[in-house]
Amino acid sequence: MFKPCPLRVLVAAGNPLAMFSLRAQLSTLGYLVVAEAADGREAVSLARQLCPDVVVMDIELPNMDGLEASRHIDQEGLCPVVLLSECSKVEWVQEACSLSAVQAYLVKPVHERDLEPAIELALARFQQIERLERKAGQLRDSMDARSTLTPATEYQVTNGNRLPQEAQEWIQQEASLDKAA
């Protein structure tokens, strides 16, 4: 797939051979590997610093596992994550599903034919979530703005759109002064 501006990918794998293999696959697919992390803490730190388009991360990482690192990336809304694992443990899959940043879960060995669609779909879904969150924020702001009008609107509904007695008297008084002048 031709990519006019290559996607920037952060790779996190605890095994140097797995890291080399992922880097080679991503480069072959036309992605730009901007950094490599050997553990989960480093992956989170690099994601904050570099703002990659996507993180491809092994679940089994030293210091902080890939699920915990994904949780931090998710909480900060940094970027989508594609998780890789030796197996599909039910608990891992369920936890991955609970994180909006995790947009794909691949079981190793990972092949280019699986990696590319997972990355593209992860990025597209993450962007959709961002758009929906922005729209929800706009709707909340709109509702907040409408709630500031509620007392006036409530008065109009309650009083049939009539002015308070004092205001009517003031208008009549002003009108009579205008006639006298």
Coordinates of C-alpha atoms in Angstrom, one line a residue, residues 13-175:
A13 CA 9.3 -5.5 22.4
G14 CA 11.4 -7.1 25.2
N15 CA 13.1 -9.5 22.9
P16 CA 15.8 -8.0 20.6
L17 CA 15.1 -10.6 17.9
A18 CA 11.3 -9.7 18.0
M19 CA 12.2 -6.0 17.8
F20 CA 14.4 -6.6 14.8
S21 CA 11.7 -8.6 13.0
L22 CA 9.0 -6.0 13.7
R23 CA 11.2 -3.2 12.5
A24 CA 12.0 -5.0 9.3
Q25 CA 8.3 -5.9 8.7
L26 CA 7.2 -2.3 9.4
S27 CA 9.9 -0.8 7.1
T28 CA 8.9 -3.2 4.3
L29 CA 5.3 -2.1 4.7
G30 CA 6.4 1.6 4.3
Y31 CA 6.0 2.7 7.9
L32 CA 8.6 4.8 9.7
V33 CA 9.8 3.3 13.0
V34 CA 10.5 6.4 15.1
A35 CA 11.7 4.6 18.2
E36 CA 12.1 1.3 19.9
A37 CA 11.3 0.6 23.5
A38 CA 12.6 -2.4 25.4
D39 CA 10.1 -2.2 28.3
G40 CA 6.7 -0.8 29.0
R41 CA 7.9 2.3 31.0
E42 CA 10.1 3.3 28.1
A43 CA 7.2 2.8 25.7
V44 CA 5.0 5.2 27.6
S45 CA 7.7 7.7 28.0
L46 CA 8.6 7.6 24.2
A47 CA 4.9 7.8 23.3
R48 CA 4.6 11.0 25.3
Q49 CA 7.7 12.5 23.9
L50 CA 7.4 11.5 20.2
C51 CA 3.6 11.4 19.7
P52 CA 3.8 8.5 17.2
D53 CA 0.8 7.7 15.0
V54 CA 0.6 4.2 16.4
V55 CA 2.4 2.0 19.0
V56 CA 3.0 -1.7 18.1
M57 CA 3.7 -3.3 21.5
D58 CA 4.3 -6.8 22.9
I59 CA 2.2 -7.6 26.0
E60 CA 5.1 -9.4 27.6
L61 CA 7.5 -6.6 28.5
P62 CA 9.8 -6.1 31.4
N63 CA 9.3 -3.5 34.1
M64 CA 5.7 -2.7 33.0
D65 CA 3.8 -5.1 30.8
G66 CA 2.2 -4.0 27.5
L67 CA -1.3 -3.9 29.0
E68 CA -0.3 -1.6 31.8
A69 CA 1.6 0.6 29.3
S70 CA -1.5 0.6 27.1
R71 CA -3.5 1.7 30.1
H72 CA -1.3 4.8 30.5
I73 CA -1.3 5.5 26.8
D74 CA -5.1 5.2 26.9
Q75 CA -5.6 7.5 29.9
E76 CA -3.6 10.2 28.2
G77 CA -5.3 9.6 24.8
L78 CA -1.9 9.5 23.1
C79 CA -2.3 7.2 20.2
P80 CA -3.7 3.8 19.1
V81 CA -2.0 0.6 20.2
V82 CA -1.7 -2.7 18.4
L83 CA -0.9 -5.4 21.0
L84 CA 1.1 -8.5 20.2
S85 CA 1.1 -11.7 22.3
E86 CA 2.4 -15.2 22.2
C87 CA -1.1 -16.4 23.0
S88 CA -4.7 -15.2 23.3
K89 CA -5.3 -15.5 27.1
V90 CA -8.9 -14.6 27.8
E91 CA -7.9 -12.2 30.6
W92 CA -5.5 -10.4 28.4
V93 CA -8.0 -10.0 25.6
Q94 CA -10.7 -8.8 28.0
E95 CA -8.4 -6.3 29.5
A96 CA -7.2 -5.1 26.1
C97 CA -10.9 -4.7 25.1
S98 CA -11.5 -2.4 28.0
L99 CA -8.9 0.1 26.8
S100 CA -10.0 2.4 24.0
A101 CA -6.4 3.0 22.8
V102 CA -6.0 -0.8 22.1
Q103 CA -7.4 -1.1 18.6
A104 CA -5.9 -4.5 17.6
Y105 CA -4.6 -7.7 19.2
L106 CA -2.5 -10.0 17.2
V107 CA -1.2 -13.4 18.1
K108 CA 2.4 -14.2 17.2
P109 CA 4.0 -15.0 14.9
V110 CA 2.9 -11.8 13.2
H111 CA 2.9 -11.6 9.4
E112 CA 3.0 -8.5 7.3
R113 CA -0.4 -9.4 5.8
D114 CA -1.9 -9.2 9.3
L115 CA 0.1 -6.3 10.6
E116 CA -0.7 -3.8 7.9
P117 CA -4.5 -4.0 8.2
A118 CA -4.3 -4.1 12.0
I119 CA -2.3 -0.8 12.0
E120 CA -4.5 0.9 9.4
L121 CA -7.7 -0.1 11.2
A122 CA -6.3 0.8 14.6
L123 CA -5.5 4.3 13.3
A124 CA -8.8 4.8 11.6
R125 CA -10.8 3.6 14.7
F126 CA -8.7 5.8 17.0
Q127 CA -9.4 8.8 14.8
Q128 CA -13.1 8.0 14.8
I129 CA -13.1 7.8 18.6
E130 CA -11.3 11.2 18.8
R131 CA -13.9 12.7 16.5
L132 CA -16.8 11.3 18.5
E133 CA -15.2 12.6 21.8
R134 CA -14.8 16.1 20.2
K135 CA -18.5 16.0 19.1
A136 CA -19.6 14.8 22.5
G137 CA -17.7 17.8 24.0
Q138 CA -19.3 20.2 21.6
L139 CA -22.8 18.8 22.5
R140 CA -22.0 19.1 26.3
D141 CA -20.9 22.7 25.7
S142 CA -24.1 23.4 23.8
M143 CA -26.2 21.8 26.6
D144 CA -24.3 23.9 29.2
A145 CA -25.0 27.1 27.2
R146 CA -28.7 26.2 27.0
S147 CA -28.8 25.5 30.7
T148 CA -27.7 29.1 31.3
L149 CA -30.9 30.2 29.5
T150 CA -33.1 27.9 31.5
P151 CA -34.3 30.5 34.1
A152 CA -35.4 33.0 31.5
T153 CA -37.0 30.2 29.4
E154 CA -38.7 28.8 32.5
Y155 CA -40.1 32.2 33.3
Q156 CA -41.5 32.6 29.8
V157 CA -43.1 29.2 29.9
T158 CA -44.5 29.7 33.4
N159 CA -45.8 33.2 32.8
G160 CA -47.0 32.9 29.2
N161 CA -44.2 35.1 27.9
R162 CA -45.6 38.1 29.9
L163 CA -43.3 40.7 31.4
P164 CA -43.2 41.0 35.2
Q165 CA -45.7 43.6 36.6
E166 CA -42.9 46.0 37.6
A167 CA -41.5 46.0 34.0
Q168 CA -44.9 46.7 32.6
E169 CA -45.4 49.6 35.0
W170 CA -42.0 51.0 34.1
I171 CA -42.7 50.8 30.4
Q172 CA -46.1 52.5 30.9
Q173 CA -44.4 55.2 33.0
E174 CA -41.7 55.8 30.4
A175 CA -44.3 55.9 27.6

